XYZ file of C-alpha atoms in Angstrom:
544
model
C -24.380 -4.079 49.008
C -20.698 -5.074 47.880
C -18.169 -3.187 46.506
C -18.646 -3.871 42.426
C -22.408 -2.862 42.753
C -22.142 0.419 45.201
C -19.532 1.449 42.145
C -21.974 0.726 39.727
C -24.821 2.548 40.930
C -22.160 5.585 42.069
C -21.225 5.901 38.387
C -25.041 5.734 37.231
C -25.614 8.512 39.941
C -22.658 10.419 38.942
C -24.128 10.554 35.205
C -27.258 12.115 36.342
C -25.601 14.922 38.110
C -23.458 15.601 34.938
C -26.488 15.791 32.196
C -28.556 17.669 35.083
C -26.060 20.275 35.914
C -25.039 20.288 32.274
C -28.517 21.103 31.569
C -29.389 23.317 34.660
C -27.919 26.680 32.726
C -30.463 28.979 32.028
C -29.074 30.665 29.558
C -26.182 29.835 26.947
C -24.504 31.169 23.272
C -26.485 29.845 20.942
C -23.328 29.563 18.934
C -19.849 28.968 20.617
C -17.668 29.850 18.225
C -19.192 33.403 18.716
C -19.306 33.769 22.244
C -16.344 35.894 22.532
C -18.631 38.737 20.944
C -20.417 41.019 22.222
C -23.795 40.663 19.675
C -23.456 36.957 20.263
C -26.915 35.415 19.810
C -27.711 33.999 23.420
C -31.135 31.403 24.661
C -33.373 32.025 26.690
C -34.177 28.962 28.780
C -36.612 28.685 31.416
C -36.597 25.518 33.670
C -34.327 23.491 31.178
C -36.565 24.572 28.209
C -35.601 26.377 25.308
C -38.105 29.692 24.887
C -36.279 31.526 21.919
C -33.114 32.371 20.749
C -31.989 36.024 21.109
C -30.229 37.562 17.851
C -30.904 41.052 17.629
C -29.684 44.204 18.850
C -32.502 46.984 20.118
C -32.136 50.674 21.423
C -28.215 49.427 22.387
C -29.434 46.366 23.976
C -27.296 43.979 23.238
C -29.043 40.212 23.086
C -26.833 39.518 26.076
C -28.445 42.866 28.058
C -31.493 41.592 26.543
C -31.326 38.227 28.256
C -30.485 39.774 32.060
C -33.575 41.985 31.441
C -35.654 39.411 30.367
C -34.640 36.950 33.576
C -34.607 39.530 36.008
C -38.872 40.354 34.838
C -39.344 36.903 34.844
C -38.296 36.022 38.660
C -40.430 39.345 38.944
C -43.616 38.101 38.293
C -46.134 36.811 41.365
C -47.487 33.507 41.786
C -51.148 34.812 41.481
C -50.702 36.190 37.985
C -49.291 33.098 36.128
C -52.721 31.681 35.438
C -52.921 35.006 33.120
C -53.109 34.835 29.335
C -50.334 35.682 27.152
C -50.230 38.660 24.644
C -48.816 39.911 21.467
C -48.635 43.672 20.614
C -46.360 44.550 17.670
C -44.072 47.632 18.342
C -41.293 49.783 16.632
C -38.398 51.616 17.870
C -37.035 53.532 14.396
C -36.346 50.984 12.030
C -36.506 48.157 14.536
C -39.535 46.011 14.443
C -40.922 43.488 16.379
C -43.621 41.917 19.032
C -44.128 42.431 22.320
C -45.224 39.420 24.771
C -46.991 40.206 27.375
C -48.685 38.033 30.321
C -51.760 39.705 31.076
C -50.695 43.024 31.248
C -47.293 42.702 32.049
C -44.424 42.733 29.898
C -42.275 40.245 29.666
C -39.869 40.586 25.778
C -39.859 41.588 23.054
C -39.085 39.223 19.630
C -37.905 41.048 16.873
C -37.412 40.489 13.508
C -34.155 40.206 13.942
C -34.210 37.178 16.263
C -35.522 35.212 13.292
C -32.530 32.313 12.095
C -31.355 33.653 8.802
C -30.304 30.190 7.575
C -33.796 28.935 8.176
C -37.299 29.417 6.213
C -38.529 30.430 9.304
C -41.007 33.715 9.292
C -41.127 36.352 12.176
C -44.905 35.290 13.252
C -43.945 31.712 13.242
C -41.214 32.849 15.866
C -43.497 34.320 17.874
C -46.250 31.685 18.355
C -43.530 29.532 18.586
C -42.520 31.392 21.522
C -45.654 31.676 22.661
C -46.306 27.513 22.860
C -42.796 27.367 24.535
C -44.092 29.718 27.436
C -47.020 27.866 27.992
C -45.011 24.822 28.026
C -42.877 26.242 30.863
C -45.694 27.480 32.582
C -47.531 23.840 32.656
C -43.962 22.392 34.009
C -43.868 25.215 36.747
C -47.973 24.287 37.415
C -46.382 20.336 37.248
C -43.755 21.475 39.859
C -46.354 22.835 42.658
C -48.240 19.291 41.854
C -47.382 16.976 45.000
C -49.562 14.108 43.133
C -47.076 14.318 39.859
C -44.051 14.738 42.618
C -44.724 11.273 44.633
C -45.803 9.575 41.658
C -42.287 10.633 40.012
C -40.748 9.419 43.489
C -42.639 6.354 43.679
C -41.519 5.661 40.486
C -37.799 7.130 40.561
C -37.772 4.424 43.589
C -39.045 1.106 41.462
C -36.141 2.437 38.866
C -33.651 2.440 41.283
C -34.870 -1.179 42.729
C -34.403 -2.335 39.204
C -31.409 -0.714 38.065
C -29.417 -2.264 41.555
C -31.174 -5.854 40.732
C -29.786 -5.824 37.020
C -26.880 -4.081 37.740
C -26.355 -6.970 40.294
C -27.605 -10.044 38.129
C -24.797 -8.473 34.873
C -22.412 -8.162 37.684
C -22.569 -11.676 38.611
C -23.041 -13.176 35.344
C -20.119 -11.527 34.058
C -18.092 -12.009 36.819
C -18.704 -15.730 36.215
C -18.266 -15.772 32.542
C -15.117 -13.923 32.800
C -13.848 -16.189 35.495
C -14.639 -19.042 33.133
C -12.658 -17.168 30.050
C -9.946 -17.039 32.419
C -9.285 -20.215 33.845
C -9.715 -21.262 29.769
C -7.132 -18.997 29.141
C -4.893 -19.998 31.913
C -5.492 -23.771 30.681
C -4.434 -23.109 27.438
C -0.749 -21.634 28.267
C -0.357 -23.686 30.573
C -0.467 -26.758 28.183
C 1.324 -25.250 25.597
C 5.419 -24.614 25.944
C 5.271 -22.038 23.029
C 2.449 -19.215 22.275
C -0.272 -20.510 19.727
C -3.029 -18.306 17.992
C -6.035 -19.982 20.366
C -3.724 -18.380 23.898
C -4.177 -14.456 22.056
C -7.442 -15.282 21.031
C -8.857 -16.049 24.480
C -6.796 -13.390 25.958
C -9.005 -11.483 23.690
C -11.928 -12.610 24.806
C -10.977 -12.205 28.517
C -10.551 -8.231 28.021
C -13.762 -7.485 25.956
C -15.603 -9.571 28.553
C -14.269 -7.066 30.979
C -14.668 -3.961 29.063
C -18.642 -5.206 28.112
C -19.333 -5.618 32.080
C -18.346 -1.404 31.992
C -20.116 -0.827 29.268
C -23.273 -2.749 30.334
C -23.146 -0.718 33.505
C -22.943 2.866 31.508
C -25.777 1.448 29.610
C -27.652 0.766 32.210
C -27.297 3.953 34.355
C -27.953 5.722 30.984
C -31.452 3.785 30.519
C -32.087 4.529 34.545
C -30.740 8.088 34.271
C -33.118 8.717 31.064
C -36.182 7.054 32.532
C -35.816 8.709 36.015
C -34.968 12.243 34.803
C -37.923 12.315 32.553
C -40.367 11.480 35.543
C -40.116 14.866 37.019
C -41.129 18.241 35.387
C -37.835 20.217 35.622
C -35.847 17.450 34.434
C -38.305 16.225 31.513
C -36.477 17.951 29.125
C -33.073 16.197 30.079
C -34.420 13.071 30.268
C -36.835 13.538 26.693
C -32.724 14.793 25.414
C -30.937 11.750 26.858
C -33.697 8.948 25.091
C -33.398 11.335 21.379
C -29.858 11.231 21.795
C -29.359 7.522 22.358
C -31.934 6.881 19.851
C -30.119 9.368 16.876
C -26.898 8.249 17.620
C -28.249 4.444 16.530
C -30.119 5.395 13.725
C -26.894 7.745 12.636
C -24.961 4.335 13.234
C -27.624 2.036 11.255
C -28.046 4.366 8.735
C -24.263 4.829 8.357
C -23.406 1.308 8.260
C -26.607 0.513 5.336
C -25.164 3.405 3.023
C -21.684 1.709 3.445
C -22.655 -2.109 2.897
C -22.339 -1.596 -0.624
C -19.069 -0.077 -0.634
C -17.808 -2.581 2.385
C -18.844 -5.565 -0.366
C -17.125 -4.242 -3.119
C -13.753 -4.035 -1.190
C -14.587 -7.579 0.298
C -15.051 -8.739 -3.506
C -11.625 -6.481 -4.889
C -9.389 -8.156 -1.914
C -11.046 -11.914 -2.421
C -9.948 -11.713 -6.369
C -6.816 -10.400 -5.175
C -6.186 -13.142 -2.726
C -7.136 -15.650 -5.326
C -4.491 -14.051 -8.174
C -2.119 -14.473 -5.473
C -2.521 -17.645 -4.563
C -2.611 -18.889 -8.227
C 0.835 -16.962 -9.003
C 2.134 -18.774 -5.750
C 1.261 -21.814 -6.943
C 3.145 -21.296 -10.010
C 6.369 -20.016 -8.175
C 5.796 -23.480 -6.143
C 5.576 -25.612 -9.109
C 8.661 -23.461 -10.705
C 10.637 -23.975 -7.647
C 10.029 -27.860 -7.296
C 11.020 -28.122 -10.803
C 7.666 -29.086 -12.531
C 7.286 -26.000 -13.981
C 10.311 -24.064 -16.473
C 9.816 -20.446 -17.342
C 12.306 -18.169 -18.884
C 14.118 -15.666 -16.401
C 13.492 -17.749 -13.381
C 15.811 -19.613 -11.138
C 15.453 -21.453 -8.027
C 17.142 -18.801 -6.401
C 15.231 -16.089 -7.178
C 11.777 -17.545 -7.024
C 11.183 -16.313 -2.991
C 12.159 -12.614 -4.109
C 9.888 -12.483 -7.333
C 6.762 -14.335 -5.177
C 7.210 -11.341 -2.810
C 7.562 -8.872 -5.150
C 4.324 -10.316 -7.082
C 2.522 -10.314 -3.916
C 3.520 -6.512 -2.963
C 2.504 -5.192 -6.086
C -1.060 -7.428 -6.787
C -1.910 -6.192 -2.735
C -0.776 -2.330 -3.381
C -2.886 -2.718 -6.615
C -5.968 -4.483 -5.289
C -5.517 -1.947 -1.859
C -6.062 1.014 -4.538
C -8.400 -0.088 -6.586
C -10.675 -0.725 -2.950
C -10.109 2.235 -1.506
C -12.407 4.452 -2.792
C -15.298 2.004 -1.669
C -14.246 2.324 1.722
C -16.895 4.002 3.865
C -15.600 7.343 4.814
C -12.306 6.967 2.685
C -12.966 10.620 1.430
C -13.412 11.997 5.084
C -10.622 14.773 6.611
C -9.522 11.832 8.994
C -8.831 9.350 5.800
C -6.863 12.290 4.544
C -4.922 13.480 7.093
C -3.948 9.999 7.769
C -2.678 9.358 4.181
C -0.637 12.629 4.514
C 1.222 11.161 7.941
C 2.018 7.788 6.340
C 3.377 9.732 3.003
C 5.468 11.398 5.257
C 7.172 9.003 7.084
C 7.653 6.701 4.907
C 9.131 10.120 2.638
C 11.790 11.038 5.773
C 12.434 7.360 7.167
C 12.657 4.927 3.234
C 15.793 6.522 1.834
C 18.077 3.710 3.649
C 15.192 1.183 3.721
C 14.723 1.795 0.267
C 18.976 1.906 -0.527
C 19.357 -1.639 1.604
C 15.858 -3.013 -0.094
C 17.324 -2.249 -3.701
C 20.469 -3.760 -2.930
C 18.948 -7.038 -1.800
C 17.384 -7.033 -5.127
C 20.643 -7.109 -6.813
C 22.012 -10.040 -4.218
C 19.247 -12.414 -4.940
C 18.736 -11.303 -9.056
C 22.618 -11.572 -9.310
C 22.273 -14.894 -7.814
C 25.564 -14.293 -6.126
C 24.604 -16.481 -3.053
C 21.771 -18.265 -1.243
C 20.832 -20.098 1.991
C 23.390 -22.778 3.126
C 26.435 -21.445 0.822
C 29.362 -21.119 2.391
C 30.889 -17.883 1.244
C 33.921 -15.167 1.967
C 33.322 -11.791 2.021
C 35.878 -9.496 3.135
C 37.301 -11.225 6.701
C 34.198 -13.120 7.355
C 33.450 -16.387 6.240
C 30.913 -19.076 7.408
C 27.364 -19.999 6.139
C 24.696 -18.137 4.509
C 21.874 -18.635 7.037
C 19.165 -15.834 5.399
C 18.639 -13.648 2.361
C 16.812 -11.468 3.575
C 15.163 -7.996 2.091
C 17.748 -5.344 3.955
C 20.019 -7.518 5.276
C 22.164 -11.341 4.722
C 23.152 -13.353 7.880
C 26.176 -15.740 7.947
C 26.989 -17.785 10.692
C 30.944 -18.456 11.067
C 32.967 -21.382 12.218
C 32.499 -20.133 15.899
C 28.792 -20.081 15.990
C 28.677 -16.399 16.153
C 25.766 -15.341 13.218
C 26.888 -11.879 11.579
C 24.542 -9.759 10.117
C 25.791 -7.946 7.008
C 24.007 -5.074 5.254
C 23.014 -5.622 1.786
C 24.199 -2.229 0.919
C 28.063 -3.473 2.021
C 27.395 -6.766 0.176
C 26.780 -5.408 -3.169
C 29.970 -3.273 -2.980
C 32.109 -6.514 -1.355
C 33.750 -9.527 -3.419
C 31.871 -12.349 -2.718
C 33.645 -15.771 -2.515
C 31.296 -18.573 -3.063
C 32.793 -21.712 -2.322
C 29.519 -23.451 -3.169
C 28.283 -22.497 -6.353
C 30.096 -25.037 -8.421
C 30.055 -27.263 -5.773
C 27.540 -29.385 -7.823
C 30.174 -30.648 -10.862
C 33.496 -31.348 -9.058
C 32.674 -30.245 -5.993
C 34.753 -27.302 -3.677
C 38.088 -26.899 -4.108
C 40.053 -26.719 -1.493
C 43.916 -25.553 -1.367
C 46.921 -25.680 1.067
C 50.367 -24.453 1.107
C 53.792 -25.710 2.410
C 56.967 -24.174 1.592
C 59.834 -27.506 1.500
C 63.734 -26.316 0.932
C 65.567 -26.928 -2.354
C 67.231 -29.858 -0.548
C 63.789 -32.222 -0.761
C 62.846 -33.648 -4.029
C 60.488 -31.666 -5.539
C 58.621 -35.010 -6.727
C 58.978 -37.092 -3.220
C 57.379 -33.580 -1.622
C 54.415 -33.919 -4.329
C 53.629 -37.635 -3.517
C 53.473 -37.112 0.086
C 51.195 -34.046 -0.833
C 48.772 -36.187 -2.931
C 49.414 -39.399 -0.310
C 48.128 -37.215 2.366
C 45.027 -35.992 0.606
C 44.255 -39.309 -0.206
C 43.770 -40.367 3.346
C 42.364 -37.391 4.251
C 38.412 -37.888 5.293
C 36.001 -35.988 3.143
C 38.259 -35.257 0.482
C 36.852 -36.700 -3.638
C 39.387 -38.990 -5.581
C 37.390 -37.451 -8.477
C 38.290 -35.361 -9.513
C 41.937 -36.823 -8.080
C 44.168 -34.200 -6.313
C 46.592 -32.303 -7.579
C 50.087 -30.017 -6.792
C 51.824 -26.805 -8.466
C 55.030 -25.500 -7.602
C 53.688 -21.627 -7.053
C 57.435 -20.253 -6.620
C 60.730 -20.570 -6.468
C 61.829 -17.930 -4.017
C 64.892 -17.505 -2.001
C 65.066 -19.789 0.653
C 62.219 -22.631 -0.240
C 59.924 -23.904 -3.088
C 56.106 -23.016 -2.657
C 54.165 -26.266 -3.381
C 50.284 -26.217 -3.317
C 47.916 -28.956 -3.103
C 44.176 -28.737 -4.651
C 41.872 -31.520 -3.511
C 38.389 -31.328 -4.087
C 35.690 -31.771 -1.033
C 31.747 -32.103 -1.267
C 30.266 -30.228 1.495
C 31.532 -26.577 1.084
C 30.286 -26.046 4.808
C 32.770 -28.582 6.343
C 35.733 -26.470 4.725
C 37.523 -25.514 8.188
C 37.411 -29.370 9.556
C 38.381 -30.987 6.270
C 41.213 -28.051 5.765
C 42.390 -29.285 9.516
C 42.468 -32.711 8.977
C 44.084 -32.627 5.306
C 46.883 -30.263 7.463
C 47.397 -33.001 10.002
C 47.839 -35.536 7.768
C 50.324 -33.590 5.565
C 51.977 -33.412 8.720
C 52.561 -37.101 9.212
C 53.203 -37.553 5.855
C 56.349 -35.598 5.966
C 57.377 -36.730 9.613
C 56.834 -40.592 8.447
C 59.737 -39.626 5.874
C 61.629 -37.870 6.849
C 61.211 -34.250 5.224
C 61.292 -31.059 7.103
C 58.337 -29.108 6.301
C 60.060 -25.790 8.491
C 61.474 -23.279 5.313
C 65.366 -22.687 5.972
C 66.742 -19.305 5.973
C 70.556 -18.979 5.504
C 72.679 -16.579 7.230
C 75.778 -17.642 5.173
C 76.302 -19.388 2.115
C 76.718 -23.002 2.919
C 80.174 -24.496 1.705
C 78.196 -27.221 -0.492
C 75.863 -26.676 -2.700
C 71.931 -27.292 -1.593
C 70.812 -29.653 -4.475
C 69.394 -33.100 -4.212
C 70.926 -35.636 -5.540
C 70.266 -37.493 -9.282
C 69.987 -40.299 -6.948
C 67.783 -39.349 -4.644
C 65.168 -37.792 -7.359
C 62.536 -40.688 -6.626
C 62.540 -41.286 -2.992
C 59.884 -42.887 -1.740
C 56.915 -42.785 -2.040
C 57.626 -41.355 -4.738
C 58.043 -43.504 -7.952
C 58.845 -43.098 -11.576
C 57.552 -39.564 -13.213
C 54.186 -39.503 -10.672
C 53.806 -36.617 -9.564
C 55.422 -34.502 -12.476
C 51.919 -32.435 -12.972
């Protein structure tokens, strides 16, 4: 026998010795929460069969003391005298009452009318021929046990179980074996012909583990069916193996029944989430057509659309999620509760910054301050806007590196957008140079405007421009405004227009580097009347 199967049958084997010795007690508290005390009601059992239930208190007696007398009479009694008849003779011990069994002659207990359940309908002479049938049950399974035909028969059979048990136990085994085999070499196919994960990989992965978790549950099942049939083939097990079938057979009813009283509900949240799915998708549908621009309502923008759809969304699932909960089966049970009361308060310790960071991106997207692919300045970092998200915006800066910056911080930063207008004259773009008084103010603005001119990337309309920004001590403070399309090329196009004011000013002759005098020069620093329109400058250009 290999391996797999000598397990199999081990664990059936090992399940019989649990219910038998969990069953092999003679005597146990009748109620656990009570056995601590010392008038406890404790039972009486008698080859694994319940005879009564001991409640009451007699003479001192406690129904513990009651129970060791009781046992010790029983092992008492010969073999010759259990063919006797059993007895009843009612008795009194002050204001105790009660009847006395006796077999043949010979006492055995007493049942009072204490011993009678108080929580059941029960009268005190239907406890007592009760008892009286459970004794002569005992004694026909102690007759049974003496009975070598019942014992080989038993054997015989116990032996044509076992013969069947290892022949399934093998044919599941094997079946299994190969269908999980199968499910694996699928599964193996299927990642191995796909570079990224994909739905059908986790789905057989699935597969793969409740095939092996159904080949250990087949095997329980079936040790359970062998340990049921076999126990019940001998007299002092019967009432193991008649415990073992009622059990298996309540706990599916309990689990049909359950599952038929909560179809109804389990429909009505199937029908409360489908209408909910549907208003969603309809209200996504109209965000799509708002978006795309076939569609104009009041209050919306393009920018805002992926914010309201998810708000929509949260709210129509929180509200369709409420109205189905009541309908789901076992919703009102401690569990349901207890749960609710965790998730209230975590999300009560952990949602104050979630909530702070969540509120704030509400105000980014609403104030429509930026969006994806605007290039933007806030504080020291600029680049491009790469994600708005719910708690957090991610810009990615001229050296690759992406920087995540908390919503909260945005809302309380300036926020430079250099592409919001982009759309009418495009980005403007500036640079500074600082030329001494001895250049001609208009010869430095035409080499300004000549070099954005020839600049790549840079729009002739609207045409470029220069102010004079200062006057200060040493230099005059020119700057140039050009205006460029693509707000995320800033940094190349700011380059380039700086190289070619360079070679502008080389190719005539001006010296960009400011001069700072240590002494007054002897002559005067002024340019010339002369010299006022040196190339390339010509006539009054430049005089903006």
């Amino acid at each position: 026998m290999r391996g797999p199967r000598r397990g199999y049958v081990g664990l059936a084997l090992a399940l019989v010795l649990g219910v038998a010795l969990a069953g092999g007690a003679q005597a146990q508290s009748a109620a656990p929460g009570n056995a601590n005390r010392a008038d406890a009601p404790v039972v009486l059992r008698v080859l694994n069969r319940d005879v009564i239930t001991l409640r009451a208190s007699i003479a001192g007696l406690t129904p513990a003391m009651r129970l060791e007398g009781i046992e010790q009479r029983l092992r008492e009694i010969p073999a010759h005298e259990m063919h006797l008849p059993f007895r009843t003779e009612s008795i009194q011990a002050g204001t105790t009452r009660g009847v006395q069994i006796l077999l043949g002659s010979r006492p055995l207990f007493s049942v009072l009318e204490g011993d009678v359940d108080p929580t059941s309908n029960q009268t005190h002479a239907e406890l007592v021929r009760q008892t009286v049938a459970n004794l002569e049950e005992v004694r026909k399974a102690w007759q049974d046990t003496k009975s070598w035909p019942l014992l080989l028969d038993g054997l015989i059979r116990a032996g044509v179980a076992t013969g069947i048990l290892v022949a399934l136990m093998w044919g599941v085994t094997r079946a299994l074996r190969t269908g999980i085999g199968w499910l694996e070499r699928k599964r193996d196919a299927i990642a191995a012909g796909n570079r990224r994960a994909t739905p059908r990989e986790f789905v057989a992965r699935f597969f793969v583990r409740a095939a092996q978790v159904f080949k250990w549950l087949a095997a329980l099942g079936l040790g359970y069916a062998w340990a049921t049939y076999v126990l019940a083939r001998f007299p002092l097990t019967e009432p193991i193996g008649l415990k073992l079938g009622k059990f298996i057979v309540d706990t599916l009813a309990w689990i049909g029944s359950g599952f038929l009283s909560g179809l109804p509900g389990i429909v009505t949240v199937l029908i409360v989430l489908g209408f909910t799915r549907a208003i969603i998708d309809v209200v996504g549908y109209l965000f799509d057509n708002v978006q795309k621009g076939r569609l104009g309502l009041p209050y919306l923008h393009p920018e805002t659309i992926g914010a309201t759809r998810r708000i929509v969304s949260i709210v129509a699932w929180c509200l369709g999620i409420a109205v189905a909960y009541p309908f789901i089966p076992g919703s009102n049970s401690d569990a349901f509760k207890g749960l609710s009361v965790l998730i209230g308060l975590v999300l009560s310790l952990g949602s104050t910054g979630l909530v702070t960071q969540a509120m704030s991106g509400l105000v980014v997207v609403y104030s429509r301050a930026l969006r994806r692919g605007d290039f933007v300045r806030i504080n020291d970092i600029e680049g491009v806007v790469s994600e708005v998200a719910t708690l957090a915006t991610k810009v990615v800066n001229v050296r690759n590196e992406e920087i995540t910056i908390p919503n909260s911080l945005l809302v309380a930063s300036p926020i430079h957008n250099y592409s919001k207008l982009g759309s009418t004259h495009g980005t403007l773009l500036t640079s500074r140079v600082t030329i001494g008084y001895d250049a001609p103010w208009r010869q430095v603005h035409a080499l300004l405007i000549q070099a954005a001119e020839q600049t790549p990337s840079v729009r002739s309309d609207p045409p470029p421009y220069v102010y004079q920004r200062a006057l200060s001590d040493f230099y005059v403070e020119y700057e140039l405004f050009v205006h460029i399309d693509r707000a995320d090329q800033r940094i190349p196009i700011l380059s380039a227009l700086h190289a070619s004011i360079q070679d502008r000013f080389n190719e005539n002759g001006v010296q960009i580097m400011s001069p700072h005098f240590f002494s007054q020069p002897d002559a005067p620093v002024v340019v010339p009347k002369a010299h006022w329109f040196k190339p390339p400058a010509a006539g009054e250009r430049g005089t903006a």
